[in-house]
Every structure is written in structure tokens, then in C-alpha cells.
Amino acid sequence: MMFRPCPPRSLAVCLLATLAACPPAFADDEPAANAAAAQRYPWRFQFKRQNTDRGTADESTRSTLRLEYFPLAQLSLLRLDLPFPDADTGYSGKVLDPRLGDIKLRVDLEAVQAFGLPLTAYAELTLPTADPASLGGGKYQIAPAVRTRVTAGAYRVAGEKYALTLGALVQQVLSFAGDDSRKDIDYTKLEVSLNDAWGDGRFVKLTVKPVIDWEQDGKSGATAELEAGLRLAPEWEVALMGGGLLWGSGVPSTYRRRIQLTLGYRF
């Protein structure tokens, strides 16, 4: 009998299913969503404005309203994204002419210890709610993922302590229903990040995001993003991110260039 290895995306799905069945433990979410902040401010509202140069349905110029809840129980995060892509999908866009995009829902489990790492499994559901439909993917999408974050060291400059953190993510995005005339969606998204945090909520983060599109026979692409943020007050956060294409134009979840402003409020 000949042994046939599983495709990488199948292995990723199996790993995610195994993690979801493990007993939960505590871990934080994103750099601004630490345990202390979640206890004092369990809710976070964010306004995101991004100008994106590629003009496709999944990656275009848009504004996004995001509501998050950090329950600190069996689940570590509940998220609702309401995207409003500009009618003009080009880089400049038209901020005063928005349309409804594909709504996204996300649920994160608490972290588990596996292979000596804190691993967090989550799932994201995308609904084909865009109006007009051309501004969305046209498909229901499910995207299970697993991520980890580990301390990478610390150093001091002029008496200020800086903490380095390494992060990694693997996510599988699959379409399962929707408009039959639209292309199926099947790609694997990876992320590797280095975060440098100091003071009260200040950080700089570099992220590289490779993507493998199985609908294009394994064609790959990648973007790199550099983001900096700070806490303006105990409840207010602001961040600015710039990103660009490393390789692989035409791959889902990639773009040629992007600038994004995020304003967050905790309550």
C-alpha cells in the first residue's frame, strides 16, 4: 500500500480541531488586549480606516467598525466586524461614499499549553452581506486558526524597559456556500510577527504574512506590515500601520500597498 501524505491545509484543520478539544487555560489576546485591561475594560470599540491599493473585493479601501468583548472565561474573545468598503475601491477611495461589506464574526478559545507553547484556537465566520455583492466575496467562509505568542527577551534604553514578543499564526480559509457564480475560496494564511512594547501601551510591530492559494494550484504571495501604536489615555488607543507586497500579486488576502489608522476605545 502506498502512503499518501495529507495536504498542508488538511493537517492545519486537524491540528485546530485537536486544540479546540483541549482543556482551556489563560492567555492574552493582542498586545493591547492584556489581562489587566480586559478586567477593567471588558469591551473595546475600534474604528479602522484603511486605504488599500489593489481594488479587489476582499482587499479594498474601506472603513471598519469593530466591537470586541473579552469575557475571561471559557472564551477569550468575541468579535464583530462591520466593514464599509468605499464605492470607489481604488487606493484613494471615497470615504463619504461607503457601502456594506461582508460581515465577520470571530470567537477565540482560551489558550492551551501544547508542545511547550501557549496556543490559542479561534474561528472566524464571514457572511456574504456586501451590497452590492461585487464588494464582497459572495461566499460564506469559515476560517479556523491557531496562534501563539512567546516572550523573546527584554532590554533597556535610557532607563526605559522594552519587551520583545514573537508571534505566529496559521489560518485556513474555506468557502462552503453562497453564490455559485463566484469563485470558491480555499487558501492558507500564515503570520510571523515581532512586537516591541514599552511604557504604558506603546508598541512597534513588524509582521510578515505569507498566503498559499489552493484555488490557484498553490500559488503563494506575501505582505509585510509595520505598525506603531500608543495609549492616549486609560481608555483610548491609537495605531498607524503601513504595509506592502513582498511577492505574489493576485493571491487572496494580499495587496500592493496599504495605510491604516486605528482608533480604539475601551469600556
mmCIF file of C-alpha atoms in Angstrom:
data_model
loop_
_atom_site.group_PDB
_atom_site.id
_atom_site.type_symbol
_atom_site.label_atom_id
_atom_site.label_comp_id
_atom_site.label_asym_id
_atom_site.label_seq_id
_atom_site.Cartn_x
_atom_site.Cartn_y
_atom_site.Cartn_z
ATOM 1 C CA MET A 1 0.000 0.000 0.000
ATOM 2 C CA MET A 2 1.379 3.405 -0.974
ATOM 3 C CA PHE A 3 1.397 6.094 1.711
ATOM 4 C CA ARG A 4 -0.067 9.437 0.600
ATOM 5 C CA PRO A 5 0.799 12.425 2.811
ATOM 6 C CA CYS A 6 -2.007 14.775 3.812
ATOM 7 C CA PRO A 7 -2.048 18.182 2.145
ATOM 8 C CA PRO A 8 -0.819 21.009 4.404
ATOM 9 C CA ARG A 9 -4.280 22.572 4.741
ATOM 10 C CA SER A 10 -5.719 19.241 5.962
ATOM 11 C CA LEU A 11 -3.012 18.989 8.611
ATOM 12 C CA ALA A 12 -3.802 22.537 9.734
ATOM 13 C CA VAL A 13 -7.507 21.737 10.093
ATOM 14 C CA CYS A 14 -6.724 18.559 12.078
ATOM 15 C CA LEU A 15 -4.413 20.480 14.409
ATOM 16 C CA LEU A 16 -7.064 23.125 15.004
ATOM 17 C CA ALA A 17 -9.692 20.508 15.803
ATOM 18 C CA THR A 18 -7.344 18.853 18.308
ATOM 19 C CA LEU A 19 -6.604 22.158 20.039
ATOM 20 C CA ALA A 20 -10.279 23.044 20.257
ATOM 21 C CA ALA A 21 -10.880 19.809 22.202
ATOM 22 C CA CYS A 22 -8.143 20.537 24.762
ATOM 23 C CA PRO A 23 -8.984 21.955 28.197
ATOM 24 C CA PRO A 24 -8.630 25.775 28.209
ATOM 25 C CA ALA A 25 -6.040 27.849 30.046
ATOM 26 C CA PHE A 26 -5.434 31.592 30.216
ATOM 27 C CA ALA A 27 -3.556 33.709 27.666
ATOM 28 C CA ASP A 28 -3.861 37.271 26.438
ATOM 29 C CA ASP A 29 -5.188 38.239 23.010
ATOM 30 C CA GLU A 30 -3.434 41.054 21.153
ATOM 31 C CA PRO A 31 -0.814 43.488 22.528
ATOM 32 C CA ALA A 32 -3.465 45.984 23.661
ATOM 33 C CA ALA A 33 -5.797 43.251 24.975
ATOM 34 C CA ASN A 34 -3.916 42.076 28.052
ATOM 35 C CA ALA A 35 -5.457 40.546 31.152
ATOM 36 C CA ALA A 36 -5.380 43.686 33.303
ATOM 37 C CA ALA A 37 -7.023 45.768 30.587
ATOM 38 C CA ALA A 38 -9.658 43.097 29.963
ATOM 39 C CA GLN A 39 -10.591 43.014 33.651
ATOM 40 C CA ARG A 40 -11.005 46.790 33.862
ATOM 41 C CA TYR A 41 -12.399 47.310 30.367
ATOM 42 C CA PRO A 42 -14.018 44.110 29.040
ATOM 43 C CA TRP A 43 -15.314 45.861 25.899
ATOM 44 C CA ARG A 44 -13.383 47.540 23.088
ATOM 45 C CA PHE A 45 -14.710 49.531 20.149
ATOM 46 C CA GLN A 46 -12.424 50.281 17.204
ATOM 47 C CA PHE A 47 -12.714 52.425 14.119
ATOM 48 C CA LYS A 48 -10.349 51.390 11.339
ATOM 49 C CA ARG A 49 -9.713 53.360 8.168
ATOM 50 C CA GLN A 50 -7.559 51.676 5.539
ATOM 51 C CA ASN A 51 -6.557 52.798 2.065
ATOM 52 C CA THR A 52 -5.594 49.744 0.022
ATOM 53 C CA ASP A 53 -4.088 49.592 -3.452
ATOM 54 C CA ARG A 54 -5.455 46.602 -5.314
ATOM 55 C CA GLY A 55 -9.164 47.289 -5.649
ATOM 56 C CA THR A 56 -10.406 43.710 -5.177
ATOM 57 C CA ALA A 57 -13.488 42.521 -3.307
ATOM 58 C CA ASP A 58 -11.581 41.083 -0.331
ATOM 59 C CA GLU A 59 -8.874 43.753 -0.051
ATOM 60 C CA SER A 60 -10.007 47.291 -0.882
ATOM 61 C CA THR A 61 -10.230 50.782 0.603
ATOM 62 C CA ARG A 62 -12.722 50.762 3.460
ATOM 63 C CA SER A 63 -13.749 51.797 6.948
ATOM 64 C CA THR A 64 -14.472 49.136 9.573
ATOM 65 C CA LEU A 65 -16.383 49.275 12.848
ATOM 66 C CA ARG A 66 -15.204 46.574 15.266
ATOM 67 C CA LEU A 67 -16.754 45.576 18.595
ATOM 68 C CA GLU A 68 -14.891 43.165 20.892
ATOM 69 C CA TYR A 69 -15.690 41.551 24.224
ATOM 70 C CA PHE A 70 -13.087 39.874 26.442
ATOM 71 C CA PRO A 71 -15.058 37.557 28.763
ATOM 72 C CA LEU A 72 -12.064 35.973 30.587
ATOM 73 C CA ALA A 73 -13.937 32.683 30.903
ATOM 74 C CA GLN A 74 -14.031 29.675 28.578
ATOM 75 C CA LEU A 75 -13.723 32.145 25.702
ATOM 76 C CA SER A 76 -11.054 34.827 25.491
ATOM 77 C CA LEU A 77 -12.569 36.987 22.732
ATOM 78 C CA LEU A 78 -15.827 37.656 20.885
ATOM 79 C CA ARG A 79 -15.600 39.976 17.868
ATOM 80 C CA LEU A 80 -17.946 41.585 15.358
ATOM 81 C CA ASP A 81 -16.596 43.375 12.265
ATOM 82 C CA LEU A 82 -18.842 45.649 10.202
ATOM 83 C CA PRO A 83 -16.862 46.662 7.095
ATOM 84 C CA PHE A 84 -17.899 49.543 4.885
ATOM 85 C CA PRO A 85 -15.877 49.451 1.641
ATOM 86 C CA ASP A 86 -15.852 52.614 -0.429
ATOM 87 C CA ALA A 87 -17.840 52.519 -3.658
ATOM 88 C CA ASP A 88 -14.544 53.534 -5.275
ATOM 89 C CA THR A 89 -12.316 50.534 -4.447
ATOM 90 C CA GLY A 90 -9.087 52.231 -5.559
ATOM 91 C CA TYR A 91 -6.353 53.442 -3.213
ATOM 92 C CA SER A 92 -7.764 56.946 -2.733
ATOM 93 C CA GLY A 93 -11.359 55.685 -2.340
ATOM 94 C CA LYS A 94 -14.268 57.909 -1.309
ATOM 95 C CA VAL A 95 -14.667 57.958 2.463
ATOM 96 C CA LEU A 96 -18.073 59.675 2.239
ATOM 97 C CA ASP A 97 -19.483 57.059 -0.171
ATOM 98 C CA PRO A 98 -19.437 53.758 1.786
ATOM 99 C CA ARG A 99 -21.283 50.501 1.128
ATOM 100 C CA LEU A 100 -21.930 47.494 3.373
ATOM 101 C CA GLY A 101 -19.281 44.771 3.087
ATOM 102 C CA ASP A 102 -19.078 41.156 4.244
ATOM 103 C CA ILE A 103 -19.755 40.990 7.996
ATOM 104 C CA LYS A 104 -17.321 38.913 10.070
ATOM 105 C CA LEU A 105 -17.799 37.124 13.400
ATOM 106 C CA ARG A 106 -14.940 35.665 15.455
ATOM 107 C CA VAL A 107 -14.735 33.514 18.599
ATOM 108 C CA ASP A 108 -11.454 32.782 20.425
ATOM 109 C CA LEU A 109 -10.997 29.983 22.955
ATOM 110 C CA GLU A 110 -8.720 30.395 25.928
ATOM 111 C CA ALA A 111 -5.170 29.224 25.360
ATOM 112 C CA VAL A 112 -3.864 25.716 25.920
ATOM 113 C CA GLN A 113 -0.322 24.554 26.557
ATOM 114 C CA ALA A 114 0.879 22.300 23.746
ATOM 115 C CA PHE A 115 4.395 21.482 22.558
ATOM 116 C CA GLY A 116 5.646 23.850 25.272
ATOM 117 C CA LEU A 117 3.803 26.811 23.723
ATOM 118 C CA PRO A 118 0.644 28.735 24.645
ATOM 119 C CA LEU A 119 -1.681 28.052 21.708
ATOM 120 C CA THR A 120 -4.998 29.767 21.107
ATOM 121 C CA ALA A 121 -7.555 28.393 18.654
ATOM 122 C CA TYR A 122 -10.219 30.580 17.110
ATOM 123 C CA ALA A 123 -12.726 30.527 14.267
ATOM 124 C CA GLU A 124 -13.919 33.345 12.034
ATOM 125 C CA LEU A 125 -17.154 33.291 10.030
ATOM 126 C CA THR A 126 -17.654 35.606 7.041
ATOM 127 C CA LEU A 127 -21.183 36.319 5.801
ATOM 128 C CA PRO A 128 -21.795 37.389 2.181
ATOM 129 C CA THR A 129 -23.671 40.558 3.136
ATOM 130 C CA ALA A 130 -21.940 43.000 0.771
ATOM 131 C CA ASP A 131 -24.236 45.379 -1.113
ATOM 132 C CA PRO A 132 -23.518 45.456 -3.972
ATOM 133 C CA ALA A 133 -22.294 41.838 -3.943
ATOM 134 C CA SER A 134 -19.248 42.796 -6.040
ATOM 135 C CA LEU A 135 -17.741 44.430 -2.927
ATOM 136 C CA GLY A 136 -17.598 41.075 -1.115
ATOM 137 C CA GLY A 137 -16.509 37.504 -1.665
ATOM 138 C CA GLY A 138 -20.023 36.284 -2.491
ATOM 139 C CA LYS A 139 -19.484 33.196 -0.319
ATOM 140 C CA TYR A 140 -19.973 32.053 3.256
ATOM 141 C CA GLN A 141 -16.479 31.473 4.634
ATOM 142 C CA ILE A 142 -15.190 29.628 7.688
ATOM 143 C CA ALA A 143 -11.640 30.316 8.863
ATOM 144 C CA PRO A 144 -10.287 28.217 11.787
ATOM 145 C CA ALA A 145 -6.908 29.328 13.086
ATOM 146 C CA VAL A 146 -4.322 28.739 15.778
ATOM 147 C CA ARG A 147 -1.851 31.310 17.065
ATOM 148 C CA THR A 148 0.883 31.598 19.661
ATOM 149 C CA ARG A 149 2.889 34.359 21.307
ATOM 150 C CA VAL A 150 6.075 33.908 23.333
ATOM 151 C CA THR A 151 8.460 36.259 25.126
ATOM 152 C CA ALA A 152 11.616 36.884 23.104
ATOM 153 C CA GLY A 153 13.616 38.946 25.592
ATOM 154 C CA ALA A 154 13.883 42.398 27.126
ATOM 155 C CA TYR A 155 16.333 45.300 27.117
ATOM 156 C CA ARG A 156 16.682 48.834 28.489
ATOM 157 C CA VAL A 157 17.380 52.140 26.741
ATOM 158 C CA ALA A 158 17.871 55.269 28.868
ATOM 159 C CA GLY A 159 16.221 53.536 31.813
ATOM 160 C CA GLU A 160 13.148 52.506 29.789
ATOM 161 C CA LYS A 161 12.366 48.776 29.687
ATOM 162 C CA TYR A 162 11.435 47.223 26.330
ATOM 163 C CA ALA A 163 9.823 43.773 25.979
ATOM 164 C CA LEU A 164 10.123 41.713 22.796
ATOM 165 C CA THR A 165 7.454 39.198 21.803
ATOM 166 C CA LEU A 166 7.381 36.711 18.917
ATOM 167 C CA GLY A 167 4.052 35.662 17.439
ATOM 168 C CA ALA A 168 2.932 33.112 14.845
ATOM 169 C CA LEU A 169 -0.384 32.227 13.210
ATOM 170 C CA VAL A 170 -1.755 29.626 10.799
ATOM 171 C CA GLN A 171 -5.266 30.019 9.400
ATOM 172 C CA GLN A 172 -7.257 28.069 6.807
ATOM 173 C CA VAL A 173 -9.983 29.959 4.902
ATOM 174 C CA LEU A 174 -12.672 27.920 3.102
ATOM 175 C CA SER A 175 -15.915 28.862 1.365
ATOM 176 C CA PHE A 176 -18.852 26.467 1.815
ATOM 177 C CA ALA A 177 -21.970 28.134 0.379
ATOM 178 C CA GLY A 178 -23.140 31.243 -1.406
ATOM 179 C CA ASP A 179 -23.244 32.482 -4.980
ATOM 180 C CA ASP A 180 -22.413 29.578 -7.325
ATOM 181 C CA SER A 181 -21.208 32.015 -9.960
ATOM 182 C CA ARG A 182 -18.427 33.322 -7.688
ATOM 183 C CA LYS A 183 -15.042 31.646 -7.312
ATOM 184 C CA ASP A 184 -14.545 29.166 -4.476
ATOM 185 C CA ILE A 185 -12.210 30.292 -1.707
ATOM 186 C CA ASP A 186 -9.521 27.990 -0.325
ATOM 187 C CA TYR A 187 -6.277 29.426 0.997
ATOM 188 C CA THR A 188 -3.881 29.084 3.919
ATOM 189 C CA LYS A 189 -2.672 32.217 5.678
ATOM 190 C CA LEU A 190 0.474 32.343 7.818
ATOM 191 C CA GLU A 191 1.808 35.144 10.003
ATOM 192 C CA VAL A 192 5.099 35.736 11.805
ATOM 193 C CA SER A 193 5.422 38.858 13.948
ATOM 194 C CA LEU A 194 7.909 40.635 16.224
ATOM 195 C CA ASN A 195 6.421 43.052 18.756
ATOM 196 C CA ASP A 196 8.439 45.578 20.776
ATOM 197 C CA ALA A 197 6.449 47.107 23.678
ATOM 198 C CA TRP A 198 7.424 49.688 26.275
ATOM 199 C CA GLY A 199 5.980 52.267 28.630
ATOM 200 C CA ASP A 200 2.225 52.375 29.108
ATOM 201 C CA GLY A 201 0.802 50.791 25.959
ATOM 202 C CA ARG A 202 3.383 51.820 23.345
ATOM 203 C CA PHE A 203 4.463 49.283 20.750
ATOM 204 C CA VAL A 204 6.045 48.733 17.333
ATOM 205 C CA LYS A 205 5.143 45.549 15.476
ATOM 206 C CA LEU A 206 6.585 44.012 12.298
ATOM 207 C CA THR A 207 4.501 41.259 10.651
ATOM 208 C CA VAL A 208 5.127 39.111 7.568
ATOM 209 C CA LYS A 209 2.039 37.404 6.120
ATOM 210 C CA PRO A 210 2.576 34.628 3.524
ATOM 211 C CA VAL A 211 -0.527 33.172 1.821
ATOM 212 C CA ILE A 212 -0.941 29.974 -0.233
ATOM 213 C CA ASP A 213 -3.941 29.885 -2.587
ATOM 214 C CA TRP A 214 -5.080 26.311 -3.287
ATOM 215 C CA GLU A 215 -7.569 27.501 -5.916
ATOM 216 C CA GLN A 216 -4.535 28.672 -7.922
ATOM 217 C CA ASP A 217 -2.665 25.376 -7.534
ATOM 218 C CA GLY A 218 -0.618 26.503 -4.552
ATOM 219 C CA LYS A 219 0.387 29.942 -5.805
ATOM 220 C CA SER A 220 1.855 31.993 -2.964
ATOM 221 C CA GLY A 221 2.063 35.642 -2.061
ATOM 222 C CA ALA A 222 3.069 37.684 0.969
ATOM 223 C CA THR A 223 2.790 41.120 2.500
ATOM 224 C CA ALA A 224 4.817 42.858 5.206
ATOM 225 C CA GLU A 225 3.334 45.317 7.689
ATOM 226 C CA LEU A 226 4.887 47.751 10.167
ATOM 227 C CA GLU A 227 2.561 49.096 12.874
ATOM 228 C CA ALA A 228 3.128 51.520 15.750
ATOM 229 C CA GLY A 229 0.660 52.406 18.489
ATOM 230 C CA LEU A 230 0.236 54.019 21.882
ATOM 231 C CA ARG A 231 -2.313 54.550 24.625
ATOM 232 C CA LEU A 232 -3.589 58.124 24.672
ATOM 233 C CA ALA A 233 -5.450 57.606 27.976
ATOM 234 C CA PRO A 234 -6.515 54.562 30.020
ATOM 235 C CA GLU A 235 -9.475 54.047 27.661
ATOM 236 C CA TRP A 236 -8.120 55.347 24.330
ATOM 237 C CA GLU A 237 -5.657 53.707 21.908
ATOM 238 C CA VAL A 238 -4.362 54.735 18.506
ATOM 239 C CA ALA A 239 -2.205 52.892 15.940
ATOM 240 C CA LEU A 240 -0.865 53.549 12.453
ATOM 241 C CA MET A 241 0.127 50.735 10.080
ATOM 242 C CA GLY A 242 1.766 50.678 6.665
ATOM 243 C CA GLY A 243 2.098 47.579 4.505
ATOM 244 C CA GLY A 244 3.271 46.441 1.092
ATOM 245 C CA LEU A 245 3.527 43.410 -1.184
ATOM 246 C CA LEU A 246 6.607 41.197 -0.923
ATOM 247 C CA TRP A 247 5.682 38.801 -3.741
ATOM 248 C CA GLY A 248 2.757 37.051 -5.454
ATOM 249 C CA SER A 249 0.312 39.598 -6.853
ATOM 250 C CA GLY A 250 -3.219 38.206 -7.314
ATOM 251 C CA VAL A 251 -3.247 35.970 -4.225
ATOM 252 C CA PRO A 252 -6.174 36.397 -1.777
ATOM 253 C CA SER A 253 -5.526 38.471 1.355
ATOM 254 C CA THR A 254 -2.570 40.271 -0.259
ATOM 255 C CA TYR A 255 -2.360 43.796 -1.616
ATOM 256 C CA ARG A 256 0.135 46.114 -3.272
ATOM 257 C CA ARG A 257 0.208 48.813 -0.582
ATOM 258 C CA ARG A 258 -1.869 49.867 2.412
ATOM 259 C CA ILE A 259 -2.009 52.505 5.106
ATOM 260 C CA GLN A 260 -4.345 52.018 8.064
ATOM 261 C CA LEU A 261 -5.338 54.173 11.030
ATOM 262 C CA THR A 262 -6.966 52.523 14.068
ATOM 263 C CA LEU A 263 -8.662 54.370 16.928
ATOM 264 C CA GLY A 264 -9.809 52.260 19.867
ATOM 265 C CA TYR A 265 -11.894 52.939 22.981
ATOM 266 C CA ARG A 266 -12.185 50.557 25.961
ATOM 267 C CA PHE A 267 -15.136 50.495 28.304
#
